[in-house]
XYZ file of N, CA and C in Angstrom:
558
model
N 41.847 -11.598 19.139
C 41.354 -10.226 19.221
C 41.625 -9.566 18.164
N 43.004 -9.430 17.632
C 43.322 -8.625 16.458
C 42.434 -9.066 15.286
N 42.299 -10.218 14.994
C 41.256 -10.574 13.758
C 39.976 -10.063 13.918
N 39.402 -10.048 15.135
C 37.960 -9.506 15.206
C 38.114 -7.998 15.111
N 39.244 -7.286 15.523
C 39.379 -6.056 15.334
C 39.471 -5.607 13.802
N 40.305 -5.969 13.136
C 40.618 -6.191 11.891
C 39.269 -6.501 10.870
N 38.372 -7.506 11.108
C 37.604 -7.865 10.278
C 36.016 -8.001 11.093
N 35.677 -6.742 11.805
C 34.147 -6.565 12.576
C 33.308 -6.656 11.559
N 33.714 -5.333 10.250
C 32.684 -5.336 9.339
C 32.266 -6.252 8.970
N 33.395 -6.886 8.270
C 32.961 -8.413 7.306
C 31.913 -9.190 8.362
N 32.398 -9.633 9.510
C 31.545 -10.250 10.252
C 30.161 -9.854 10.337
N 29.916 -8.737 10.774
C 28.835 -7.925 10.634
C 28.032 -8.085 9.634
N 28.441 -7.863 8.489
C 27.931 -8.016 7.022
C 27.617 -9.797 6.998
N 28.419 -10.473 7.097
C 27.986 -11.956 7.260
C 26.755 -12.225 7.975
N 26.954 -11.647 9.104
C 25.763 -12.007 10.350
C 24.396 -11.451 9.494
N 24.406 -10.508 8.865
C 23.242 -9.588 8.363
C 22.855 -10.428 7.503
N 23.736 -11.278 6.205
C 23.273 -12.040 5.284
C 22.723 -13.478 6.027
N 23.286 -13.710 6.817
C 22.617 -14.814 7.579
C 21.116 -14.735 8.021
N 20.827 -13.363 8.513
C 19.746 -13.332 9.032
C 18.696 -13.015 7.806
N 19.390 -12.814 6.996
C 18.102 -12.358 5.729
C 17.978 -13.902 5.037
N 18.673 -14.871 5.373
C 18.411 -16.055 4.766
C 17.393 -16.749 5.505
N 17.447 -16.547 6.974
C 16.512 -17.318 7.757
C 14.859 -16.603 7.655
N 14.015 -17.174 7.103
C 12.666 -16.755 6.669
C 11.998 -15.832 8.019
N 12.090 -16.582 9.192
C 11.736 -15.481 10.403
C 12.326 -14.359 10.780
N 13.591 -14.088 10.376
C 14.291 -12.892 10.464
C 13.856 -11.753 9.306
N 14.091 -12.303 8.020
C 14.046 -11.833 7.005
C 12.888 -10.733 6.594
N 11.708 -11.308 7.072
C 10.687 -10.147 6.740
C 10.804 -9.055 7.573
N 11.054 -9.295 8.821
C 10.933 -7.958 9.547
C 12.367 -6.766 9.372
N 13.047 -7.747 8.860
C 14.592 -6.895 8.143
C 13.785 -6.170 7.121
N 13.306 -6.897 6.172
C 13.054 -6.116 4.993
C 12.047 -5.202 5.040
N 11.071 -5.198 6.316
C 10.009 -4.353 6.447
C 10.262 -3.215 7.164
N 11.685 -3.154 8.110
C 12.252 -1.883 8.692
C 12.863 -1.244 7.875
N 13.734 -1.980 6.695
C 14.396 -1.015 5.874
C 13.425 -0.456 4.850
N 12.234 -1.202 4.471
C 11.570 -0.279 3.650
C 10.924 0.991 4.379
N 10.603 0.980 5.568
C 10.205 1.930 6.308
C 11.053 3.061 6.326
N 12.547 2.666 6.312
C 13.636 4.108 6.520
C 13.706 4.279 5.219
N 13.508 3.471 4.071
C 13.679 4.307 2.846
C 12.431 5.077 2.250
N 11.429 4.933 2.772
C 9.991 5.386 2.116
C 10.015 6.838 2.502
N 9.158 7.390 1.490
C 9.167 8.887 1.141
C 7.759 9.082 0.979
N 7.788 10.300 0.941
C 6.090 11.085 0.568
C 5.921 11.018 -0.976
N 4.963 10.504 -1.437
C 5.037 10.684 -3.371
C 4.265 11.553 -3.366
N 4.516 12.485 -4.454
C 3.874 13.948 -5.261
C 3.011 13.315 -6.011
N 1.935 14.605 -5.946
C 0.776 14.597 -7.481
C 1.635 14.383 -8.810
N 1.076 13.812 -9.727
C 1.542 13.500 -11.231
C 1.377 15.203 -11.732
N 2.254 15.694 -12.530
C 1.793 17.042 -13.182
C 0.665 16.609 -13.916
N -0.206 17.854 -14.266
C -1.370 17.808 -14.984
C -1.566 17.310 -15.995
N -0.283 17.663 -16.796
C -0.359 16.840 -18.355
C -0.285 15.296 -18.145
N 0.427 14.836 -16.732
C 0.453 13.362 -17.117
C -0.394 12.770 -16.249
N -1.542 13.322 -16.058
C -2.645 12.536 -15.167
C -3.432 12.233 -16.054
N -4.013 10.454 -16.184
C -4.544 10.028 -16.783
C -5.853 9.908 -16.113
N -7.129 9.907 -17.368
C -8.397 10.021 -16.335
C -8.596 8.387 -16.686
N -9.839 8.097 -15.452
C -10.066 6.531 -15.475
C -11.085 6.283 -16.604
N -10.757 5.395 -17.627
C -11.653 5.317 -18.490
C -12.931 4.509 -18.228
N -12.978 3.817 -17.002
C -14.081 3.092 -16.715
C -14.041 2.812 -15.260
N -15.214 2.921 -14.501
C -15.328 2.694 -12.936
C -15.576 1.176 -12.920
N -16.019 0.462 -13.975
C -16.192 -0.911 -13.955
C -15.442 -1.866 -13.358
N -15.640 -2.349 -12.236
C -14.421 -3.354 -11.505
C -15.321 -4.076 -10.412
N -15.573 -5.355 -10.450
C -16.384 -6.031 -9.622
C -15.255 -6.559 -8.346
N -15.853 -6.104 -7.443
C -14.967 -6.432 -5.777
C -15.850 -7.117 -4.750
N -15.027 -8.051 -4.392
C -15.594 -8.568 -3.028
C -15.391 -8.316 -2.084
N -16.033 -7.601 -0.873
C -15.450 -7.556 0.494
C -15.205 -8.717 1.583
N -14.584 -7.801 2.451
C -14.106 -9.499 3.497
C -15.212 -10.254 3.983
N -16.286 -9.337 3.731
C -17.437 -10.229 4.464
C -18.219 -11.066 3.206
N -17.816 -10.890 2.083
C -18.144 -11.578 0.806
C -19.392 -10.747 0.208
N -19.608 -9.586 0.209
C -20.250 -8.727 -0.321
C -19.890 -8.401 -1.569
N -20.498 -8.085 -2.547
C -20.091 -7.390 -3.841
C -20.229 -6.260 -3.926
N -19.368 -5.603 -4.604
C -19.241 -4.207 -4.984
C -18.877 -3.889 -6.189
N -18.988 -2.769 -6.614
C -18.459 -2.210 -8.019
C -17.890 -0.779 -7.878
N -16.658 -0.485 -8.470
C -16.268 0.616 -8.429
C -16.830 1.906 -8.634
N -17.920 1.521 -9.612
C -19.020 2.628 -10.163
C -19.560 3.274 -8.908
N -19.770 2.514 -7.575
C -20.827 2.974 -6.633
C -19.979 4.293 -6.061
N -18.872 4.448 -6.428
C -17.984 5.557 -5.661
C -17.455 6.744 -6.724
N -18.238 6.252 -7.854
C -17.583 7.301 -8.959
C -18.173 8.821 -8.562
N -16.742 9.728 -8.833
C -17.478 11.211 -8.071
C -16.700 11.608 -7.035
N -16.160 10.514 -6.556
C -15.442 10.565 -4.977
C -14.065 10.603 -5.103
N -13.488 10.823 -4.001
C -11.791 10.921 -3.836
C -11.725 9.399 -3.473
N -10.831 9.035 -4.124
C -10.506 7.586 -3.911
C -9.019 7.233 -3.680
N -8.778 6.404 -2.746
C -7.380 5.756 -2.589
C -7.389 4.281 -2.935
N -6.617 3.935 -3.756
C -6.685 2.438 -4.145
C -5.382 1.977 -3.601
N -5.046 0.753 -3.516
C -3.753 0.242 -2.907
C -3.892 -1.403 -3.378
N -3.027 -1.892 -4.086
C -2.529 -3.327 -4.114
C -1.520 -3.600 -3.427
N -1.880 -4.893 -2.684
C -0.915 -5.436 -1.677
C -1.198 -6.644 -1.410
N -0.021 -7.323 -0.566
C -0.059 -8.876 -0.285
C 0.375 -9.007 1.020
N 0.174 -9.989 2.016
C 0.650 -9.852 3.234
C 2.064 -10.575 3.408
N 2.558 -11.409 2.375
C 3.783 -11.894 2.370
C 4.704 -10.985 1.525
N 4.385 -9.440 1.207
C 5.243 -8.429 0.490
C 5.878 -7.345 1.500
N 7.048 -7.314 1.698
C 7.584 -6.483 2.745
C 7.385 -5.030 2.741
N 7.647 -4.889 1.011
C 7.049 -3.074 1.218
C 5.724 -2.735 1.527
N 5.002 -3.912 1.044
C 3.657 -3.670 1.441
C 3.046 -3.853 2.685
N 3.700 -4.688 3.723
C 3.558 -4.638 5.215
C 4.237 -3.301 5.711
N 5.450 -2.464 5.281
C 6.066 -1.389 5.613
C 5.013 -0.387 5.842
N 4.222 -0.331 4.691
C 3.467 0.793 4.538
C 2.088 0.935 5.184
N 1.579 -0.202 5.711
C 0.388 -0.842 6.401
C 0.352 0.107 7.415
N 1.145 0.274 8.599
C 0.663 1.092 9.452
C 0.298 2.592 9.408
N 0.846 3.134 8.075
C 0.828 4.699 7.668
C -0.439 4.798 7.159
N -1.105 3.652 6.320
C -2.288 3.283 5.542
C -3.273 3.524 6.588
N -3.346 2.576 7.574
C -4.220 2.441 8.421
C -4.451 4.023 9.327
N -3.351 4.826 9.564
C -3.670 5.893 10.263
C -4.338 7.142 9.144
N -3.803 6.666 7.860
C -4.527 7.778 6.958
C -5.991 7.122 6.740
N -6.133 5.834 6.741
C -7.625 5.297 6.898
C -8.222 6.077 7.904
N -7.657 6.293 9.045
C -8.530 6.335 10.130
C -9.076 7.867 10.359
N -7.903 8.707 9.703
C -8.317 10.058 9.253
C -9.125 10.386 8.559
N -9.239 9.730 7.450
C -10.050 9.999 6.332
C -11.114 9.528 5.836
N -11.450 8.352 6.637
C -12.246 6.989 6.115
C -13.807 7.693 6.095
N -14.205 8.799 6.550
C -15.287 9.462 6.484
C -15.652 10.344 4.960
N -14.483 10.239 4.632
C -14.530 11.561 3.473
C -13.922 10.934 2.210
N -12.905 9.873 2.275
C -12.520 9.388 1.036
C -12.892 7.821 1.360
N -12.751 7.487 -0.092
C -12.734 5.896 -0.422
C -11.799 5.137 -0.388
N -11.435 4.304 0.508
C -10.259 3.677 0.584
C -10.531 2.172 -0.165
N -9.650 1.607 -1.111
C -9.771 0.172 -1.448
C -8.536 -0.435 -1.382
N -8.425 -1.470 -0.567
C -7.327 -2.139 -0.174
C -7.476 -3.406 -0.858
N -6.879 -3.622 -2.135
C -6.679 -4.974 -3.087
C -5.950 -5.784 -2.935
N -6.288 -7.061 -2.445
C -5.271 -7.977 -2.410
C -5.762 -9.523 -3.007
N -4.772 -10.027 -3.355
C -5.309 -11.430 -4.086
C -4.987 -12.809 -2.934
N -4.570 -12.358 -1.820
C -4.186 -13.342 -1.071
C -5.324 -13.874 -0.443
N -4.947 -15.414 -0.081
C -6.069 -15.902 0.948
C -6.594 -15.264 1.992
N -7.776 -15.327 1.809
C -8.666 -14.248 2.893
C -8.541 -14.733 4.386
N -8.210 -15.938 4.623
C -7.892 -16.428 6.038
C -6.330 -15.770 6.324
N -5.637 -15.378 5.459
C -4.124 -15.059 5.837
C -4.213 -13.537 5.847
N -5.296 -12.764 5.183
C -5.671 -11.473 5.276
C -6.148 -11.136 6.555
N -7.477 -12.088 7.074
C -7.850 -12.121 8.343
C -7.098 -11.504 9.485
N -6.195 -12.772 9.458
C -5.311 -13.041 10.673
C -3.998 -12.164 10.521
N -3.814 -11.442 9.494
C -2.569 -10.197 9.404
C -3.714 -8.892 9.843
N -4.827 -8.951 9.390
C -5.534 -7.540 9.954
C -5.590 -7.778 11.450
N -6.201 -9.139 12.029
C -6.225 -8.903 13.453
C -4.978 -9.030 14.079
N -4.029 -9.606 13.675
C -2.750 -9.232 14.290
C -2.118 -8.003 14.599
N -2.453 -7.103 13.783
C -2.224 -5.631 13.762
C -3.099 -4.550 14.166
N -4.269 -5.036 14.243
C -5.408 -4.646 14.396
C -5.719 -3.457 13.745
N -5.580 -3.875 12.483
C -6.070 -2.847 11.255
C -7.701 -2.792 10.845
N -8.231 -1.930 10.572
C -9.672 -1.536 10.472
C -9.970 -1.298 8.906
N -8.796 -1.261 8.140
C -9.023 -0.986 6.644
C -9.851 -2.057 5.921
N -10.336 -1.222 5.021
C -11.431 -1.985 3.998
C -10.662 -2.802 2.938
N -10.921 -4.397 3.029
C -10.049 -5.171 2.235
C -10.944 -5.687 1.091
N -10.582 -5.660 -0.196
C -11.188 -6.239 -1.122
C -10.523 -7.124 -2.287
N -11.225 -7.909 -2.714
C -10.860 -8.937 -3.444
C -11.509 -8.634 -5.026
N -10.382 -8.725 -6.018
C -11.060 -8.651 -7.138
C -11.622 -9.611 -7.896
N -12.804 -9.224 -8.276
C -13.521 -10.452 -9.266
C -13.779 -10.391 -10.343
N -13.075 -9.211 -11.032
C -13.098 -8.802 -12.449
C -11.555 -8.284 -12.665
N -11.331 -8.231 -14.027
C -10.170 -7.402 -14.398
C -10.376 -5.790 -13.843
N -9.313 -5.013 -13.548
C -9.406 -3.988 -13.418
C -9.538 -2.946 -14.298
N -9.777 -1.678 -14.563
C -9.623 -0.707 -15.545
C -8.629 -0.901 -16.252
N -7.803 -0.799 -17.336
C -6.725 -0.586 -17.879
C -5.926 0.334 -17.215
N -6.084 1.534 -16.749
C -5.138 2.486 -16.227
C -5.305 2.292 -14.800
N -5.959 1.222 -14.239
C -5.389 0.714 -12.839
C -4.728 -0.795 -12.670
N -4.382 -1.321 -13.963
C -3.768 -2.274 -13.716
C -2.139 -2.176 -13.607
N -1.677 -3.164 -12.439
C -0.194 -3.282 -12.256
C -0.002 -4.642 -11.933
N 1.090 -5.035 -12.039
C 2.053 -5.998 -11.852
C 2.868 -5.958 -10.826
N 3.090 -4.845 -9.919
C 3.853 -4.630 -9.238
C 3.349 -4.607 -7.770
N 3.896 -5.029 -6.663
C 3.091 -4.776 -5.391
C 4.199 -3.751 -4.445
N 3.683 -2.735 -3.436
C 2.741 -2.388 -3.606
C 2.509 -1.412 -4.836
N 1.414 -0.895 -5.177
C 0.967 0.305 -6.122
C -0.198 0.715 -5.598
N -0.106 2.095 -5.251
C -1.014 2.698 -4.906
C -1.510 3.978 -5.923
N -2.951 4.151 -6.421
C -3.472 5.226 -6.839
C -4.419 5.907 -6.178
N -4.185 7.495 -6.235
C -5.266 8.420 -5.968
C -5.992 8.860 -7.049
N -7.091 8.754 -6.961
C -8.031 9.364 -7.980
C -9.234 10.669 -7.397
N -8.986 11.339 -8.274
C -9.581 12.686 -7.708
C -11.497 12.440 -8.146
N -11.976 13.493 -8.020
C -13.629 13.345 -8.010
C -14.008 13.612 -9.598
N -13.000 13.869 -10.630
C -13.341 14.040 -12.119
C -13.058 12.754 -12.435
N -12.320 11.753 -11.803
C -11.657 10.415 -12.263
C -10.264 10.498 -12.701
N -9.365 11.610 -12.532
C -8.288 11.773 -12.969
C -7.440 10.865 -11.980
N -6.511 10.007 -12.647
C -5.635 9.493 -11.272
C -4.585 10.385 -11.320
N -4.497 10.937 -10.072
C -3.494 12.530 -9.757
C -2.511 11.844 -9.139
N -2.137 10.682 -8.501
C -1.086 9.964 -8.095
C -0.554 8.614 -8.274
N 0.387 8.312 -8.799
C 0.498 6.640 -8.919
C 1.660 6.380 -8.332
N 1.762 5.285 -7.281
C 3.012 5.181 -6.632
C 3.361 3.473 -6.436
N 4.269 3.182 -7.266
C 4.876 1.602 -6.949
C 5.811 1.610 -5.900
N 5.602 0.651 -5.069
C 6.863 0.602 -3.949
C 6.398 1.341 -2.711
N 6.848 0.861 -1.774
C 6.371 1.733 -0.445
C 6.607 3.204 -0.434
N 5.952 3.881 0.447
C 5.741 5.227 0.803
C 5.620 5.544 1.952
N 5.818 6.654 2.337
C 4.855 7.066 3.507
C 3.714 8.073 3.427
N 2.816 7.389 3.933
C 1.331 7.721 3.415
C 0.892 8.477 4.519
N 1.206 8.767 5.639
C 0.575 9.567 6.785
C 1.302 10.415 6.957
N 1.862 11.062 5.941
C 2.484 12.169 5.973
C 1.871 13.747 5.701
N 2.354 14.731 6.176
C 1.437 16.042 6.000
C 1.445 16.241 4.237
N 2.387 15.973 3.698
C 2.291 16.093 2.218
C 1.126 15.450 1.625
N 1.347 13.955 2.100
C -0.091 13.250 1.486
C -1.409 13.923 2.195
N -1.671 14.190 3.338
C -2.580 14.354 3.752
C -3.267 15.744 3.082
N -2.014 16.924 2.753
C -2.570 17.908 2.018
C -2.740 17.438 0.400
N -2.503 16.420 0.019
C -2.962 16.403 -1.399
C -4.428 15.822 -1.280
N -4.667 14.957 -0.124
C -5.949 14.368 -0.183
C -6.949 15.734 0.270
N -6.252 16.674 1.145
C -7.286 17.830 1.230
C -7.766 18.662 0.115
N -6.691 18.865 -1.042
C -6.921 19.545 -1.854
C -7.979 18.877 -2.919
N -7.802 17.584 -2.813
C -8.532 16.434 -3.601
C -10.256 16.733 -3.098
N -10.297 16.754 -1.881
C -11.555 16.873 -1.276
C -12.349 18.393 -1.682
N -11.200 19.276 -1.564
C -11.873 20.539 -1.530
C -12.254 20.978 -3.144
N -11.897 20.050 -4.265
C -12.224 20.438 -5.641
C -13.521 20.287 -5.424
């Protein structure tokens, strides 16, 4: 009994590490940790905002229909790179679903993935997500390229990238909604 009292923190830490090794428990733990440490991102300073050099980007939606980002030039765009196997991506999806539900009629959302379509469909159905998923069919414009997941861009009506965030964030916050409202009012 003395041993347990003396080493309880080491035992808990060891159990935590074991749970991280087991694939069935690793993902939920990592998602929860990412949700806890996520915060609301801020807009870039005006001097740091790059203009999207081109809207030319071929995308295929979940129904197999082809689209081009050119179709939404002049509108407010939220673009997110994600994957079903990425814990930070999965952690921010509930917030994105809520944000999408609130702004889907006024903001163009693009959730970009290169995952297998059947895995994406199963993930969306399991969580009852309705957000629009797209699969890239060509290289994105240079200013939208990213090697990190998740990465999110907010693009204003003039084509300026006003927010760029790598890593999980709290997207359904008043701060984020305030940013979108300002972009829509421009």
